[in-house]
């Protein structure tokens, strides 16, 4: 082990993929003596792991860089400043032009090259940009051993996207669809479990398009996500499996059935639909209708009646008429979501939708978003309240904000708080729910916790 002599501050924007990547960057930098700090003020290296999905996310990066420049000056130029993630990939050259204080720019496929790039910067070589797409090399080169932070962890199994939804930058920033080999995923999962992880969330931009090379012992066809999950479920000590984010087009029967036959697979699915109108779905190039989406959810609920469904929505996609929006509202009524994210359409230069006629006026988007969010909030509140009186297994993840309270999550991924002490962290305890709000549920321990293993 190298002694920790330098401080690293990473600020993460956007999706869970970025959260995972930030963790992996810490792993890569640990052998160089970097340990994490909570503030940029005293850091030797500051990385902004950025998101390019909507315009607002990108703007934030440039304003943050302006502030960090001042901190860097205050440090006498000692602080290194880097931009990683999807803004780095999409606008690397623009970043270097607009903000000379930036020392390094790395795309999401280049994190294993961080030590090399830092060394180059130290040698004052003028090579600040690394945005090649070599996703395979990235996974091969990242250290197998991971630092863990609590009993729940992300594990990336797939990256990139070939779907080309007409509004979305991901196929351009994250590149083509790529699945990791089953053997390396299993090794990483076992390593996490050895360090006390009990819940693994399998990550991918298009996670259910997973088609990883079969393990050495079964060198047959590529494995689907369903097969991978059933295999991971055999790992002793791993109690909960989740996956995100899925596309309706790749929701095959095998995966749907896994919710019925694999107890460790949690009854929760994030399945973005984006819109409820077939005309809009077509213009979005989603490759499915509203009816097909509803059928998938019905099938899931036949298999697992308590299935919690969440989604993403975009309002105001170019050409969205009042009736199209009403179709989204009725789809929401039909599905009855446990939670959802909803956004105003954001025009992303370079995507096909950016050039579509009839962009929807801002006031119309605002009005639609408010109505949609009001309905989704009502459903989410109702879903949380429906747990009151029930006893649910809660994975204890840490302390809650209030004194004497612990935090955890239900099988349905609801944030949970209950009275208890820190010895419970990492255990799965039964909690009888007594309160609920928009964003969480609360309760009391139902019985004595399991003995410490
Ligand atoms: N405008 C608004 N929302 C978008 N998303 C992706 N691209 C855009 C865009 N151009 C949303 C989608 C996706 C989520 C991650 O972000 O709903 O599922
Ligand atoms: Fe973007 Fe569509 Fe791919 Fe999701 S499926 S990452 S929305 S292009």
Short mmCIF file of C-alpha atoms and ligand atoms in Angstrom, two decimals:
data_model
loop_
_atom_site.label_atom_id
_atom_site.label_comp_id
_atom_site.label_asym_id
_atom_site.label_seq_id
_atom_site.Cartn_x
_atom_site.Cartn_y
_atom_site.Cartn_z
CA UNK A 1 0.00 0.00 0.00
CA UNK A 2 1.18 3.49 -0.80
CA UNK A 3 0.73 5.96 2.02
CA UNK A 4 -2.00 8.48 1.27
CA UNK A 5 -0.14 11.69 0.74
CA UNK A 6 -2.33 13.55 -1.72
CA UNK A 7 -5.92 14.63 -1.57
CA UNK A 8 -8.46 13.94 -4.29
CA UNK A 9 -11.83 15.63 -4.65
CA UNK A 10 -14.26 14.28 -7.24
CA UNK A 11 -17.57 15.99 -7.94
CA UNK A 12 -19.99 13.72 -9.73
CA UNK A 13 -22.86 14.90 -11.91
CA UNK A 14 -25.57 12.92 -13.67
CA UNK A 15 -26.27 9.23 -13.80
CA UNK A 16 -25.28 6.22 -11.72
CA UNK A 17 -22.78 5.25 -14.39
CA UNK A 18 -20.86 8.37 -13.40
CA UNK A 19 -21.15 7.48 -9.72
CA UNK A 20 -19.59 4.11 -10.53
CA UNK A 21 -16.88 5.67 -12.69
CA UNK A 22 -15.96 8.12 -9.92
CA UNK A 23 -15.48 5.20 -7.55
CA UNK A 24 -13.28 3.46 -10.09
CA UNK A 25 -11.18 6.59 -10.58
CA UNK A 26 -10.55 6.60 -6.83
CA UNK A 27 -9.40 2.97 -7.13
CA UNK A 28 -7.05 3.85 -9.98
CA UNK A 29 -5.57 6.79 -8.08
CA UNK A 30 -5.20 5.12 -4.67
CA UNK A 31 -1.86 3.46 -5.57
CA UNK A 32 -0.52 6.90 -6.48
CA UNK A 33 -1.19 8.04 -2.92
CA UNK A 34 -4.48 9.85 -3.49
CA UNK A 35 -7.20 9.61 -0.85
CA UNK A 36 -10.63 11.24 -1.00
CA UNK A 37 -11.54 14.51 0.62
CA UNK A 38 -14.96 16.16 0.95
CA UNK A 39 -14.05 19.66 -0.16
CA UNK A 40 -12.11 21.02 -3.12
CA UNK A 41 -10.34 23.64 -0.96
CA UNK A 42 -7.50 21.46 0.26
CA UNK A 43 -7.35 19.07 -2.70
CA UNK A 44 -4.28 18.32 -4.81
CA UNK A 45 -6.43 16.98 -7.61
CA UNK A 46 -10.00 18.07 -8.40
CA UNK A 47 -11.99 16.12 -10.95
CA UNK A 48 -15.40 17.12 -12.28
CA UNK A 49 -17.09 13.97 -13.56
CA UNK A 50 -19.62 15.56 -15.85
CA UNK A 51 -22.96 14.94 -17.54
CA UNK A 52 -23.95 16.12 -21.00
CA UNK A 53 -27.50 14.79 -21.14
CA UNK A 54 -29.31 18.13 -20.88
CA UNK A 55 -28.11 21.66 -21.52
CA UNK A 56 -28.39 22.70 -17.87
CA UNK A 57 -26.04 19.92 -16.78
CA UNK A 58 -23.40 21.17 -19.21
CA UNK A 59 -23.73 24.82 -18.19
CA UNK A 60 -23.14 23.90 -14.56
CA UNK A 61 -19.73 22.47 -15.47
CA UNK A 62 -18.50 25.70 -17.02
CA UNK A 63 -19.65 27.79 -14.07
CA UNK A 64 -18.08 25.35 -11.59
CA UNK A 65 -14.81 25.53 -13.53
CA UNK A 66 -14.81 29.31 -13.17
CA UNK A 67 -14.97 28.95 -9.38
CA UNK A 68 -12.35 26.22 -9.25
CA UNK A 69 -9.98 28.38 -11.26
CA UNK A 70 -9.91 30.82 -8.33
CA UNK A 71 -9.14 28.00 -5.89
CA UNK A 72 -6.36 26.82 -8.14
CA UNK A 73 -4.88 30.30 -8.23
CA UNK A 74 -5.13 30.49 -4.43
CA UNK A 75 -3.15 27.23 -4.22
CA UNK A 76 -0.38 28.85 -6.22
CA UNK A 77 -1.20 26.62 -9.15
CA UNK A 78 -0.45 23.46 -7.13
CA UNK A 79 -3.95 22.07 -7.53
CA UNK A 80 -4.52 19.96 -10.65
CA UNK A 81 -7.89 20.42 -12.29
CA UNK A 82 -9.47 17.75 -14.50
CA UNK A 83 -12.73 17.28 -16.38
CA UNK A 84 -13.98 13.74 -16.99
CA UNK A 85 -17.26 12.21 -18.16
CA UNK A 86 -19.55 13.03 -21.04
CA UNK A 87 -18.91 16.80 -21.32
CA UNK A 88 -15.20 15.97 -21.55
CA UNK A 89 -15.98 13.50 -24.32
CA UNK A 90 -18.28 15.80 -26.26
CA UNK A 91 -16.69 19.19 -25.67
CA UNK A 92 -13.08 18.45 -24.69
CA UNK A 93 -11.54 20.95 -27.04
CA UNK A 94 -14.06 23.63 -26.13
CA UNK A 95 -13.26 23.13 -22.42
CA UNK A 96 -9.54 23.59 -22.99
CA UNK A 97 -10.16 26.67 -25.10
CA UNK A 98 -12.60 28.29 -22.67
CA UNK A 99 -10.82 27.36 -19.45
CA UNK A 100 -7.03 27.26 -19.61
CA UNK A 101 -6.89 26.42 -15.88
CA UNK A 102 -7.97 22.87 -16.79
CA UNK A 103 -4.98 20.50 -16.71
CA UNK A 104 -6.58 17.35 -18.03
CA UNK A 105 -9.63 16.24 -19.96
CA UNK A 106 -10.60 12.57 -20.10
CA UNK A 107 -13.50 10.81 -21.78
CA UNK A 108 -15.35 7.99 -19.96
CA UNK A 109 -13.33 5.31 -21.73
CA UNK A 110 -9.96 6.64 -20.63
CA UNK A 111 -10.03 6.52 -16.82
CA UNK A 112 -7.41 3.79 -16.61
CA UNK A 113 -5.05 6.30 -18.23
CA UNK A 114 -5.44 8.84 -15.40
CA UNK A 115 -2.04 8.06 -13.78
CA UNK A 116 -0.31 8.38 -17.14
CA UNK A 117 -2.05 11.64 -17.95
CA UNK A 118 -1.26 13.12 -14.54
CA UNK A 119 2.39 12.19 -15.03
CA UNK A 120 2.37 13.88 -18.43
CA UNK A 121 0.84 17.03 -16.94
CA UNK A 122 3.50 17.04 -14.24
CA UNK A 123 6.13 16.83 -16.94
CA UNK A 124 4.37 19.89 -18.39
CA UNK A 125 3.85 18.14 -21.68
CA UNK A 126 1.04 19.76 -23.54
CA UNK A 127 -1.16 16.67 -23.74
CA UNK A 128 -4.25 17.38 -21.81
CA UNK A 129 -6.86 15.55 -23.83
CA UNK A 130 -7.67 11.84 -23.80
CA UNK A 131 -10.99 10.98 -25.35
CA UNK A 132 -10.44 7.85 -27.44
CA UNK A 133 -13.09 5.13 -27.35
CA UNK A 134 -11.49 1.93 -26.11
CA UNK A 135 -14.01 0.59 -23.69
CA UNK A 136 -12.61 -2.94 -23.71
CA UNK A 137 -9.19 -1.70 -22.76
CA UNK A 138 -10.71 0.39 -19.98
CA UNK A 139 -12.26 -2.58 -18.23
CA UNK A 140 -9.18 -4.75 -18.72
CA UNK A 141 -6.95 -2.09 -17.23
CA UNK A 142 -8.99 -1.06 -14.18
CA UNK A 143 -7.83 -2.69 -10.93
CA UNK A 144 -9.87 -5.77 -9.92
CA UNK A 145 -9.71 -4.81 -6.27
CA UNK A 146 -12.27 -2.18 -5.34
CA UNK A 147 -12.63 0.00 -2.28
CA UNK A 148 -16.16 -0.38 -0.96
CA UNK A 149 -18.31 2.15 0.81
CA UNK A 150 -21.15 0.37 2.61
CA UNK A 151 -23.17 -2.76 1.91
CA UNK A 152 -24.63 -1.66 -1.45
CA UNK A 153 -22.49 -1.24 -4.55
CA UNK A 154 -22.72 -0.60 -8.25
CA UNK A 155 -21.11 -2.97 -10.72
CA UNK A 156 -20.83 -1.90 -14.34
CA UNK A 157 -21.64 -4.75 -16.76
CA UNK A 158 -22.34 -2.87 -19.96
CA UNK A 159 -21.61 0.53 -21.44
CA UNK A 160 -22.66 2.58 -24.39
CA UNK A 161 -25.77 2.59 -26.51
CA UNK A 162 -26.72 1.83 -30.10
CA UNK A 163 -30.35 2.85 -29.80
CA UNK A 164 -29.98 6.43 -31.03
CA UNK A 165 -33.13 7.86 -29.50
CA UNK A 166 -33.43 11.06 -31.50
CA UNK A 167 -33.08 13.37 -28.46
CA UNK A 168 -30.14 11.69 -26.74
CA UNK A 169 -26.38 12.33 -26.68
CA UNK A 170 -25.38 9.07 -25.00
CA UNK A 171 -24.60 7.12 -28.20
CA UNK A 172 -22.19 9.93 -29.09
CA UNK A 173 -20.58 10.44 -25.68
CA UNK A 174 -20.45 6.87 -24.41
CA UNK A 175 -19.98 5.18 -27.76
CA UNK A 176 -21.23 1.86 -29.11
CA UNK A 177 -22.81 -0.81 -26.96
CA UNK A 178 -20.28 -3.04 -25.20
CA UNK A 179 -20.73 -5.85 -22.65
CA UNK A 180 -18.08 -7.05 -20.25
CA UNK A 181 -17.14 -10.74 -20.04
CA UNK A 182 -19.08 -12.80 -17.50
CA UNK A 183 -15.90 -14.02 -15.79
CA UNK A 184 -14.66 -10.53 -14.98
CA UNK A 185 -18.10 -9.48 -13.71
CA UNK A 186 -18.33 -12.51 -11.44
CA UNK A 187 -14.81 -11.88 -10.12
CA UNK A 188 -15.68 -8.27 -9.35
CA UNK A 189 -18.95 -9.31 -7.68
CA UNK A 190 -17.19 -11.90 -5.50
CA UNK A 191 -14.59 -9.32 -4.52
CA UNK A 192 -17.33 -6.91 -3.45
CA UNK A 193 -19.12 -9.57 -1.40
CA UNK A 194 -15.86 -10.51 0.34
CA UNK A 195 -15.66 -6.88 1.45
CA UNK A 196 -19.15 -6.97 2.94
CA UNK A 197 -21.36 -5.90 0.03
CA UNK A 198 -24.82 -7.52 0.19
CA UNK A 199 -26.60 -5.67 -2.59
CA UNK A 200 -25.26 -5.22 -6.11
CA UNK A 201 -26.83 -2.94 -8.68
CA UNK A 202 -25.73 -4.01 -12.16
CA UNK A 203 -25.19 -0.93 -14.26
CA UNK A 204 -25.32 -0.14 -17.93
CA UNK A 205 -26.70 2.58 -20.18
CA UNK A 206 -28.65 -0.24 -21.76
CA UNK A 207 -28.18 -2.87 -19.15
CA UNK A 208 -30.77 -5.32 -20.44
CA UNK A 209 -29.07 -5.38 -23.86
CA UNK A 210 -26.25 -7.17 -22.01
CA UNK A 211 -24.68 -10.01 -24.01
CA UNK A 212 -21.42 -10.80 -22.25
CA UNK A 213 -18.95 -13.46 -23.33
CA UNK A 214 -19.83 -16.71 -21.55
CA UNK A 215 -17.61 -17.83 -18.67
CA UNK A 216 -14.59 -20.00 -19.43
CA UNK A 217 -16.37 -23.07 -18.03
CA UNK A 218 -19.29 -22.68 -20.41
CA UNK A 219 -17.71 -21.27 -23.53
CA UNK A 220 -20.97 -21.43 -25.44
CA UNK A 221 -23.08 -18.52 -26.56
CA UNK A 222 -23.01 -15.07 -25.02
CA UNK A 223 -25.03 -14.76 -21.84
CA UNK A 224 -28.12 -12.58 -21.50
CA UNK A 225 -28.74 -10.41 -18.44
CA UNK A 226 -31.28 -12.93 -17.10
CA UNK A 227 -28.68 -15.68 -17.21
CA UNK A 228 -26.06 -13.47 -15.58
CA UNK A 229 -28.44 -12.56 -12.75
CA UNK A 230 -29.36 -16.20 -12.05
CA UNK A 231 -25.64 -17.02 -11.93
CA UNK A 232 -24.75 -14.12 -9.61
CA UNK A 233 -27.63 -15.16 -7.35
CA UNK A 234 -25.63 -18.28 -6.47
CA UNK A 235 -22.95 -16.21 -4.71
CA UNK A 236 -23.24 -16.80 -0.96
CA UNK A 237 -23.45 -13.59 0.99
CA UNK A 238 -24.90 -11.64 -1.92
CA UNK A 239 -28.52 -11.08 -0.94
CA UNK A 240 -29.92 -8.53 -3.32
CA UNK A 241 -29.50 -7.92 -7.03
CA UNK A 242 -30.82 -4.97 -9.04
CA UNK A 243 -30.07 -3.63 -12.49
CA UNK A 244 -30.43 -0.30 -14.23
CA UNK A 245 -31.16 1.25 -16.77
CA UNK A 246 -33.28 -0.91 -19.06
CA UNK A 247 -34.88 -0.30 -22.42
CA UNK A 248 -38.38 -1.65 -23.20
CA UNK A 249 -37.08 -3.12 -26.47
CA UNK A 250 -34.71 -5.45 -24.65
CA UNK A 251 -37.11 -6.65 -21.96
CA UNK A 252 -37.10 -10.31 -23.04
CA UNK A 253 -39.14 -13.14 -21.46
CA UNK A 254 -36.11 -14.67 -19.80
CA UNK A 255 -35.40 -11.45 -17.91
CA UNK A 256 -39.06 -10.89 -17.02
CA UNK A 257 -39.27 -14.44 -15.65
CA UNK A 258 -36.18 -13.90 -13.51
CA UNK A 259 -38.35 -11.66 -11.30
CA UNK A 260 -40.46 -14.76 -10.53
CA UNK A 261 -37.77 -17.41 -10.13
CA UNK A 262 -34.83 -15.51 -8.60
CA UNK A 263 -35.60 -14.48 -5.06
CA UNK A 264 -32.52 -12.27 -4.77
CA UNK A 265 -33.67 -10.13 -7.70
CA UNK A 266 -35.51 -7.24 -6.07
CA UNK A 267 -39.09 -6.43 -7.15
CA UNK A 268 -38.15 -3.10 -8.65
CA UNK A 269 -37.61 -2.02 -12.24
CA UNK A 270 -36.62 1.31 -13.71
CA UNK A 271 -38.04 1.14 -17.24
CA UNK A 272 -38.09 4.54 -18.95
CA UNK A 273 -40.95 5.06 -21.38
CA UNK A 274 -40.30 8.80 -22.14
CA UNK A 275 -43.79 9.42 -23.58
CA UNK A 276 -47.23 7.85 -23.91
CA UNK A 277 -48.05 8.83 -27.48
CA UNK A 278 -47.12 6.49 -30.31
CA UNK A 279 -46.50 9.40 -32.68
CA UNK A 280 -44.00 10.93 -30.24
CA UNK A 281 -42.40 7.55 -29.47
CA UNK A 282 -41.90 7.08 -33.19
CA UNK A 283 -40.35 10.50 -33.65
CA UNK A 284 -38.11 9.71 -30.67
CA UNK A 285 -36.97 6.53 -32.45
CA UNK A 286 -37.80 4.49 -29.38
CA UNK A 287 -38.74 1.35 -31.29
CA UNK A 288 -41.76 0.49 -29.14
CA UNK A 289 -45.36 1.59 -28.74
CA UNK A 290 -47.19 2.59 -25.57
CA UNK A 291 -49.18 -0.62 -25.76
CA UNK A 292 -46.06 -2.78 -25.89
CA UNK A 293 -44.74 -0.98 -22.81
CA UNK A 294 -47.97 -1.50 -20.89
CA UNK A 295 -47.94 -5.22 -21.84
CA UNK A 296 -44.42 -5.63 -20.43
CA UNK A 297 -45.49 -4.11 -17.12
CA UNK A 298 -48.64 -6.25 -17.00
CA UNK A 299 -46.56 -9.37 -17.55
CA UNK A 300 -44.11 -8.35 -14.81
CA UNK A 301 -46.95 -7.79 -12.40
CA UNK A 302 -48.49 -11.17 -13.19
CA UNK A 303 -45.17 -12.69 -12.22
CA UNK A 304 -44.45 -10.38 -9.25
CA UNK A 305 -47.64 -8.59 -8.17
CA UNK A 306 -45.75 -6.24 -5.84
CA UNK A 307 -43.38 -5.03 -8.58
CA UNK A 308 -42.44 -1.35 -8.17
CA UNK A 309 -42.08 0.40 -11.52
CA UNK A 310 -40.25 3.67 -12.14
CA UNK A 311 -39.61 5.62 -15.34
CA UNK A 312 -38.17 8.68 -17.05
CA UNK A 313 -40.32 11.11 -19.04
CA UNK A 314 -39.60 13.90 -21.47
CA UNK A 315 -42.27 16.55 -22.03
CA UNK A 316 -42.26 18.94 -24.95
CA UNK A 317 -40.45 16.77 -27.45
CA UNK A 318 -40.60 18.58 -30.85
CA UNK A 319 -44.06 18.21 -32.36
CA UNK A 320 -45.73 17.04 -29.11
CA UNK A 321 -49.38 18.16 -29.34
CA UNK A 322 -51.83 18.56 -26.44
CA UNK A 323 -53.33 15.17 -27.24
CA UNK A 324 -49.91 13.51 -27.25
CA UNK A 325 -49.27 14.88 -23.79
CA UNK A 326 -52.69 13.66 -22.61
CA UNK A 327 -51.64 10.20 -23.82
CA UNK A 328 -48.59 10.43 -21.53
CA UNK A 329 -50.86 11.38 -18.62
CA UNK A 330 -53.14 8.41 -19.26
CA UNK A 331 -50.21 6.01 -19.55
CA UNK A 332 -49.05 7.24 -16.13
CA UNK A 333 -52.55 6.61 -14.76
CA UNK A 334 -52.50 3.10 -16.22
CA UNK A 335 -49.09 2.08 -14.89
CA UNK A 336 -49.27 3.74 -11.46
CA UNK A 337 -45.59 4.45 -10.80
CA UNK A 338 -43.65 4.06 -7.56
CA UNK A 339 -41.41 6.98 -8.60
CA UNK A 340 -40.25 8.72 -11.76
CA UNK A 341 -38.00 11.40 -13.17
CA UNK A 342 -39.41 13.89 -15.64
CA UNK A 343 -37.67 16.51 -17.72
CA UNK A 344 -38.41 19.23 -20.21
CA UNK A 345 -37.01 18.37 -23.60
CA UNK A 346 -33.54 19.90 -23.97
CA UNK A 347 -32.25 20.50 -27.46
CA UNK A 348 -28.86 18.83 -27.91
CA UNK A 349 -26.94 19.99 -30.97
CA UNK A 350 -25.89 17.10 -33.16
CA UNK A 351 -28.88 14.89 -32.30
CA UNK A 352 -31.62 14.40 -34.94
CA UNK A 353 -34.35 15.97 -32.77
CA UNK A 354 -32.38 19.23 -32.56
CA UNK A 355 -33.22 19.91 -36.20
CA UNK A 356 -36.88 18.95 -36.01
CA UNK A 357 -39.43 21.60 -36.76
CA UNK A 358 -42.09 22.66 -34.29
CA UNK A 359 -40.04 22.87 -31.13
CA UNK A 360 -42.55 23.29 -28.27
CA UNK A 361 -42.67 26.74 -26.60
CA UNK A 362 -41.15 27.01 -23.12
CA UNK A 363 -44.46 28.00 -21.40
CA UNK A 364 -46.19 24.96 -22.84
CA UNK A 365 -43.37 22.70 -21.64
CA UNK A 366 -43.53 24.27 -18.17
CA UNK A 367 -47.26 23.76 -17.89
CA UNK A 368 -47.05 20.13 -19.04
CA UNK A 369 -44.14 19.34 -16.73
CA UNK A 370 -46.03 20.74 -13.74
CA UNK A 371 -49.10 18.65 -14.46
CA UNK A 372 -47.07 15.50 -15.03
CA UNK A 373 -44.97 16.00 -11.91
CA UNK A 374 -48.05 16.64 -9.77
CA UNK A 375 -49.51 13.31 -10.90
CA UNK A 376 -46.22 11.46 -10.39
CA UNK A 377 -45.78 12.96 -6.91
CA UNK A 378 -49.27 11.84 -5.99
CA UNK A 379 -48.51 8.28 -7.15
CA UNK A 380 -45.16 8.19 -5.36
CA UNK A 381 -46.70 9.44 -2.10
CA UNK A 382 -49.45 6.84 -2.41
CA UNK A 383 -46.94 4.07 -3.11
CA UNK A 384 -44.90 4.97 -0.03
CA UNK A 385 -48.02 5.23 2.12
CA UNK A 386 -49.13 1.77 0.96
CA UNK A 387 -46.22 0.30 2.96
CA UNK A 388 -47.59 1.56 6.30
CA UNK A 389 -48.44 -1.43 8.49
CA UNK A 390 -46.26 -3.78 6.46
CA UNK A 391 -43.03 -5.36 7.70
CA UNK A 392 -40.29 -5.20 5.09
CA UNK A 393 -36.69 -6.40 5.00
CA UNK A 394 -34.47 -3.31 5.02
CA UNK A 395 -30.80 -3.32 4.10
CA UNK A 396 -29.18 -0.96 6.61
CA UNK A 397 -26.78 1.34 4.78
CA UNK A 398 -25.75 3.89 7.42
CA UNK A 399 -26.95 6.47 9.90
CA UNK A 400 -29.93 8.70 9.13
CA UNK A 401 -29.98 12.45 9.56
CA UNK A 402 -31.88 12.32 12.86
CA UNK A 403 -30.06 11.28 16.04
CA UNK A 404 -30.56 7.59 16.93
CA UNK A 405 -31.98 6.77 13.52
CA UNK A 406 -30.55 4.39 10.94
CA UNK A 407 -31.02 4.58 7.18
CA UNK A 408 -31.61 1.79 4.71
CA UNK A 409 -33.69 0.71 1.79
CA UNK A 410 -36.64 -1.58 1.20
CA UNK A 411 -36.76 -4.14 -1.63
CA UNK A 412 -38.57 -1.40 -3.59
CA UNK A 413 -35.56 0.94 -3.17
CA UNK A 414 -37.45 3.28 -0.85
CA UNK A 415 -35.28 5.32 1.49
CA UNK A 416 -36.11 4.11 5.01
CA UNK A 417 -35.36 5.40 8.51
CA UNK A 418 -35.94 3.65 11.83
CA UNK A 419 -34.62 3.72 15.41
CA UNK A 420 -31.50 1.63 15.81
CA UNK A 421 -27.76 1.75 16.28
CA UNK A 422 -24.73 1.56 14.06
CA UNK A 423 -24.06 -2.11 14.76
CA UNK A 424 -26.91 -2.80 12.32
CA UNK A 425 -25.10 -1.38 9.27
CA UNK A 426 -24.74 -4.07 6.64
CA UNK A 427 -27.54 -6.21 8.04
CA UNK A 428 -30.96 -6.86 6.57
CA UNK A 429 -33.51 -6.24 9.31
CA UNK A 430 -37.30 -6.40 9.42
CA UNK A 431 -38.88 -2.99 9.82
CA UNK A 432 -42.59 -2.41 10.40
CA UNK A 433 -43.53 0.77 8.58
CA UNK A 434 -45.40 3.45 10.49
CA UNK A 435 -44.86 6.64 8.49
CA UNK A 436 -44.48 7.65 4.86
CA UNK A 437 -43.77 10.80 2.90
CA UNK A 438 -43.01 11.71 -0.69
CA UNK A 439 -39.39 10.57 -0.48
CA UNK A 440 -39.16 8.01 2.28
CA UNK A 441 -40.78 5.56 4.65
CA UNK A 442 -40.17 5.22 8.38
CA UNK A 443 -40.75 2.50 10.93
CA UNK A 444 -39.62 0.45 13.90
CA UNK A 445 -37.54 -2.72 14.13
CA UNK A 446 -39.90 -5.70 14.09
CA UNK A 447 -37.62 -8.12 15.94
CA UNK A 448 -34.08 -8.64 17.13
CA UNK A 449 -31.46 -8.21 14.41
CA UNK A 450 -29.69 -11.28 13.07
CA UNK A 451 -26.44 -12.13 14.87
CA UNK A 452 -23.29 -10.55 13.46
CA UNK A 453 -21.63 -12.91 10.98
N1 LIG B 1 -33.81 16.35 -23.09
C1 LIG B 1 -34.46 16.04 -21.96
N2 LIG B 1 -34.30 14.89 -21.32
C2 LIG B 1 -33.42 13.99 -21.84
N3 LIG B 1 -33.06 12.76 -21.45
C3 LIG B 1 -32.14 12.29 -22.30
N4 LIG B 1 -31.89 13.20 -23.27
C4 LIG B 1 -32.69 14.26 -23.01
C5 LIG B 1 -32.92 15.50 -23.65
N5 LIG B 1 -32.28 15.83 -24.77
C6 LIG B 1 -33.65 12.11 -20.28
C7 LIG B 1 -34.36 10.81 -20.70
C8 LIG B 1 -33.44 9.74 -20.18
C9 LIG B 1 -32.84 10.42 -18.95
C10 LIG B 1 -31.59 9.83 -18.45
O1 LIG B 1 -32.63 11.75 -19.37
O2 LIG B 1 -35.60 10.76 -20.02
O3 LIG B 1 -34.08 8.54 -19.88
FE1 LIG B 2 -30.16 7.59 -24.85
FE2 LIG B 2 -32.12 6.13 -25.93
FE3 LIG B 2 -29.68 5.05 -25.56
FE4 LIG B 2 -31.25 5.57 -23.44
S1 LIG B 2 -31.70 4.10 -25.09
S2 LIG B 2 -29.06 6.04 -23.64
S3 LIG B 2 -32.30 7.44 -24.07
S4 LIG B 2 -30.20 6.73 -26.92
#
